[in-house]
């Protein structure tokens, strides 16, 4: 089975579990660390589809990452949440890591809303800050578009000159202002992980123009642009990056800081989605 057939098989398996077969999500929302319970509090759920129930579907092995699609309505807007994503550091290829969002595209999603936890390196940043992603650096990880092009989704050489939609960035800024949330803006760089960076690597990323570093999002944004989705993203700065942070980094610290920022993060995301309908 080639990738096109596999994507359709997954999409058919998911649709079969939707009570309303005609349900079409407008926004696909990827819930990163700390935002996992967004689906429990901000969505009127119509269906929850476990990744394990979908044939040949990648699922996460990371502690604290669940694995299901949650379909429903967020402030009146039809959404599909990915509660849990898979990462390259788990051994998945970039092509596997972007398979779930491509399935949501086949189910009709037009917008991809990415969230993550990331290490901050912009001067003045503090753990708990929220950063609107304005652009990205993906040159340190392989492209999810490597290999035969999936012509049904997009072209061989897709343009990446506005990965993060100017329109959606405007909506998110307005949502932040409306909620009284201070919002930073900056460039996200993706590493393959799973190790955190060395201080020398952070100095390099900083010199290259990056403001936050993480292990998930840039390949997803590339795949989404390839298949014609409008993309936006927010990073929760869960820690200062290595060499800037006075203490060694730990997954527990990252999770705790992301959890502490969750109420603000949820309000910002829900407020923005309300304006995307
Ligand atoms: N580096 C990479 N990924 C991360 C970090 C970090 O400091 N924090 C959360 N995800």
PDB file of N, CA and C in Angstrom, residues 189-233:
ATOM      1  N   UNK A 189      12.781  26.970  15.966  1.00  0.00           N
ATOM      2  CA  UNK A 189      13.700  26.046  15.294  1.00  0.00           C
ATOM      3  C   UNK A 189      13.441  24.645  15.825  1.00  0.00           C
ATOM      4  N   UNK A 190      13.397  23.681  14.906  1.00  0.00           N
ATOM      5  CA  UNK A 190      13.184  22.279  15.319  1.00  0.00           C
ATOM      6  C   UNK A 190      14.489  21.510  15.314  1.00  0.00           C
ATOM      7  N   UNK A 191      14.700  20.739  16.384  1.00  0.00           N
ATOM      8  CA  UNK A 191      15.804  19.784  16.429  1.00  0.00           C
ATOM      9  C   UNK A 191      15.198  18.384  16.436  1.00  0.00           C
ATOM     10  N   UNK A 192      16.043  17.384  16.167  1.00  0.00           N
ATOM     11  CA  UNK A 192      15.536  16.019  16.128  1.00  0.00           C
ATOM     12  C   UNK A 192      15.342  15.446  17.531  1.00  0.00           C
ATOM     13  N   UNK A 193      16.116  15.966  18.533  1.00  0.00           N
ATOM     14  CA  UNK A 193      16.028  15.431  19.886  1.00  0.00           C
ATOM     15  C   UNK A 193      16.496  13.983  19.933  1.00  0.00           C
ATOM     16  N   UNK A 194      16.223  13.247  20.995  1.00  0.00           N
ATOM     17  CA  UNK A 194      15.495  13.660  22.193  1.00  0.00           C
ATOM     18  C   UNK A 194      16.337  14.444  23.204  1.00  0.00           C
ATOM     19  N   UNK A 195      17.662  14.466  23.038  1.00  0.00           N
ATOM     20  CA  UNK A 195      18.446  15.236  24.017  1.00  0.00           C
ATOM     21  C   UNK A 195      18.162  16.723  23.863  1.00  0.00           C
ATOM     22  N   UNK A 196      18.183  17.437  24.987  1.00  0.00           N
ATOM     23  CA  UNK A 196      18.133  18.886  24.909  1.00  0.00           C
ATOM     24  C   UNK A 196      19.452  19.376  24.313  1.00  0.00           C
ATOM     25  N   UNK A 197      19.509  20.651  23.973  1.00  0.00           N
ATOM     26  CA  UNK A 197      20.645  21.184  23.246  1.00  0.00           C
ATOM     27  C   UNK A 197      21.818  21.464  24.186  1.00  0.00           C
ATOM     28  N   UNK A 198      22.994  21.622  23.587  1.00  0.00           N
ATOM     29  CA  UNK A 198      24.151  22.113  24.343  1.00  0.00           C
ATOM     30  C   UNK A 198      24.114  23.640  24.302  1.00  0.00           C
ATOM     31  N   UNK A 199      24.779  24.301  25.252  1.00  0.00           N
ATOM     32  CA  UNK A 199      24.837  25.767  25.199  1.00  0.00           C
ATOM     33  C   UNK A 199      25.420  26.283  23.885  1.00  0.00           C
ATOM     34  N   UNK A 200      26.398  25.584  23.312  1.00  0.00           N
ATOM     35  CA  UNK A 200      26.972  26.042  22.035  1.00  0.00           C
ATOM     36  C   UNK A 200      25.936  25.950  20.916  1.00  0.00           C
ATOM     37  N   UNK A 201      25.133  24.899  20.938  1.00  0.00           N
ATOM     38  CA  UNK A 201      24.068  24.785  19.920  1.00  0.00           C
ATOM     39  C   UNK A 201      23.054  25.916  20.081  1.00  0.00           C
ATOM     40  N   UNK A 202      22.733  26.230  21.327  1.00  0.00           N
ATOM     41  CA  UNK A 202      21.773  27.321  21.544  1.00  0.00           C
ATOM     42  C   UNK A 202      22.354  28.652  21.044  1.00  0.00           C
ATOM     43  N   UNK A 203      23.632  28.899  21.288  1.00  0.00           N
ATOM     44  CA  UNK A 203      24.243  30.136  20.758  1.00  0.00           C
ATOM     45  C   UNK A 203      24.159  30.163  19.234  1.00  0.00           C
ATOM     46  N   UNK A 204      24.361  28.988  18.606  1.00  0.00           N
ATOM     47  CA  UNK A 204      24.260  28.910  17.145  1.00  0.00           C
ATOM     48  C   UNK A 204      22.824  29.206  16.679  1.00  0.00           C
ATOM     49  N   UNK A 205      21.843  28.563  17.304  1.00  0.00           N
ATOM     50  CA  UNK A 205      20.452  28.785  16.879  1.00  0.00           C
ATOM     51  C   UNK A 205      20.066  30.250  17.067  1.00  0.00           C
ATOM     52  N   UNK A 206      20.537  30.830  18.172  1.00  0.00           N
ATOM     53  CA  UNK A 206      20.253  32.236  18.444  1.00  0.00           C
ATOM     54  C   UNK A 206      20.855  33.107  17.335  1.00  0.00           C
ATOM     55  N   UNK A 207      22.121  32.784  16.968  1.00  0.00           N
ATOM     56  CA  UNK A 207      22.810  33.570  15.927  1.00  0.00           C
ATOM     57  C   UNK A 207      22.101  33.435  14.585  1.00  0.00           C
ATOM     58  N   UNK A 208      21.423  32.305  14.393  1.00  0.00           N
ATOM     59  CA  UNK A 208      20.714  32.069  13.127  1.00  0.00           C
ATOM     60  C   UNK A 208      19.342  32.742  13.110  1.00  0.00           C
ATOM     61  N   UNK A 209      18.954  33.310  14.242  1.00  0.00           N
ATOM     62  CA  UNK A 209      17.686  34.044  14.256  1.00  0.00           C
ATOM     63  C   UNK A 209      16.537  33.320  14.918  1.00  0.00           C
ATOM     64  N   UNK A 210      16.822  32.226  15.636  1.00  0.00           N
ATOM     65  CA  UNK A 210      15.739  31.510  16.310  1.00  0.00           C
ATOM     66  C   UNK A 210      15.464  32.110  17.685  1.00  0.00           C
ATOM     67  N   UNK A 211      14.213  32.020  18.117  1.00  0.00           N
ATOM     68  CA  UNK A 211      13.791  32.529  19.428  1.00  0.00           C
ATOM     69  C   UNK A 211      13.347  31.421  20.368  1.00  0.00           C
ATOM     70  N   UNK A 212      12.956  30.279  19.814  1.00  0.00           N
ATOM     71  CA  UNK A 212      12.495  29.150  20.632  1.00  0.00           C
ATOM     72  C   UNK A 212      12.869  27.855  19.932  1.00  0.00           C
ATOM     73  N   UNK A 213      13.137  26.817  20.728  1.00  0.00           N
ATOM     74  CA  UNK A 213      13.578  25.544  20.165  1.00  0.00           C
ATOM     75  C   UNK A 213      12.710  24.412  20.696  1.00  0.00           C
ATOM     76  N   UNK A 214      12.336  23.516  19.782  1.00  0.00           N
ATOM     77  CA  UNK A 214      11.509  22.374  20.174  1.00  0.00           C
ATOM     78  C   UNK A 214      11.745  21.204  19.242  1.00  0.00           C
ATOM     79  N   UNK A 215      10.998  20.131  19.483  1.00  0.00           N
ATOM     80  CA  UNK A 215      11.278  18.876  18.779  1.00  0.00           C
ATOM     81  C   UNK A 215      10.110  18.376  17.932  1.00  0.00           C
ATOM     82  N   UNK A 216       9.152  19.243  17.605  1.00  0.00           N
ATOM     83  CA  UNK A 216       7.956  18.696  16.953  1.00  0.00           C
ATOM     84  C   UNK A 216       7.439  19.456  15.735  1.00  0.00           C
ATOM     85  N   UNK A 217       7.410  20.752  15.789  1.00  0.00           N
ATOM     86  CA  UNK A 217       6.403  21.499  15.041  1.00  0.00           C
ATOM     87  C   UNK A 217       6.734  21.847  13.600  1.00  0.00           C
ATOM     88  N   UNK A 218       8.016  22.071  13.279  1.00  0.00           N
ATOM     89  CA  UNK A 218       8.332  22.622  11.959  1.00  0.00           C
ATOM     90  C   UNK A 218       7.967  21.659  10.824  1.00  0.00           C
ATOM     91  N   UNK A 219       8.211  20.363  11.039  1.00  0.00           N
ATOM     92  CA  UNK A 219       7.868  19.419   9.962  1.00  0.00           C
ATOM     93  C   UNK A 219       6.354  19.351   9.754  1.00  0.00           C
ATOM     94  N   UNK A 220       5.605  19.515  10.845  1.00  0.00           N
ATOM     95  CA  UNK A 220       4.140  19.497  10.724  1.00  0.00           C
ATOM     96  C   UNK A 220       3.664  20.697   9.909  1.00  0.00           C
ATOM     97  N   UNK A 221       4.274  21.859  10.185  1.00  0.00           N
ATOM     98  CA  UNK A 221       3.889  23.063   9.444  1.00  0.00           C
ATOM     99  C   UNK A 221       4.214  22.915   7.955  1.00  0.00           C
ATOM    100  N   UNK A 222       5.351  22.294   7.641  1.00  0.00           N
ATOM    101  CA  UNK A 222       5.724  22.088   6.236  1.00  0.00           C
ATOM    102  C   UNK A 222       4.709  21.175   5.540  1.00  0.00           C
ATOM    103  N   UNK A 223       4.382  20.063   6.189  1.00  0.00           N
ATOM    104  CA  UNK A 223       3.429  19.121   5.577  1.00  0.00           C
ATOM    105  C   UNK A 223       2.064  19.776   5.397  1.00  0.00           C
ATOM    106  N   UNK A 224       1.682  20.603   6.354  1.00  0.00           N
ATOM    107  CA  UNK A 224       0.368  21.256   6.270  1.00  0.00           C
ATOM    108  C   UNK A 224       0.340  22.280   5.130  1.00  0.00           C
ATOM    109  N   UNK A 225       1.420  23.032   4.970  1.00  0.00           N
ATOM    110  CA  UNK A 225       1.467  23.982   3.856  1.00  0.00           C
ATOM    111  C   UNK A 225       1.446  23.224   2.528  1.00  0.00           C
ATOM    112  N   UNK A 226       2.168  22.110   2.488  1.00  0.00           N
ATOM    113  CA  UNK A 226       2.198  21.299   1.264  1.00  0.00           C
ATOM    114  C   UNK A 226       0.795  20.907   0.828  1.00  0.00           C
ATOM    115  N   UNK A 227      -0.042  20.528   1.819  1.00  0.00           N
ATOM    116  CA  UNK A 227      -1.389  20.074   1.446  1.00  0.00           C
ATOM    117  C   UNK A 227      -2.416  21.197   1.530  1.00  0.00           C
ATOM    118  N   UNK A 228      -1.938  22.432   1.499  1.00  0.00           N
ATOM    119  CA  UNK A 228      -2.845  23.559   1.293  1.00  0.00           C
ATOM    120  C   UNK A 228      -3.563  24.066   2.522  1.00  0.00           C
ATOM    121  N   UNK A 229      -3.069  23.713   3.707  1.00  0.00           N
ATOM    122  CA  UNK A 229      -3.722  24.233   4.916  1.00  0.00           C
ATOM    123  C   UNK A 229      -3.140  25.604   5.264  1.00  0.00           C
ATOM    124  N   UNK A 230      -3.982  26.386   5.940  1.00  0.00           N
ATOM    125  CA  UNK A 230      -3.525  27.646   6.511  1.00  0.00           C
ATOM    126  C   UNK A 230      -3.000  27.295   7.912  1.00  0.00           C
ATOM    127  N   UNK A 231      -1.835  27.803   8.279  1.00  0.00           N
ATOM    128  CA  UNK A 231      -1.151  27.329   9.488  1.00  0.00           C
ATOM    129  C   UNK A 231      -0.919  28.460  10.480  1.00  0.00           C
ATOM    130  N   UNK A 232      -1.087  28.138  11.774  1.00  0.00           N
ATOM    131  CA  UNK A 232      -0.653  29.057  12.828  1.00  0.00           C
ATOM    132  C   UNK A 232      -0.104  28.225  13.970  1.00  0.00           C
ATOM    133  N   UNK A 233       0.664  28.873  14.852  1.00  0.00           N
ATOM    134  CA  UNK A 233       1.249  28.112  15.955  1.00  0.00           C
ATOM    135  C   UNK A 233       1.623  28.992  17.126  1.00  0.00           C
TER     136      UNK A 233
END
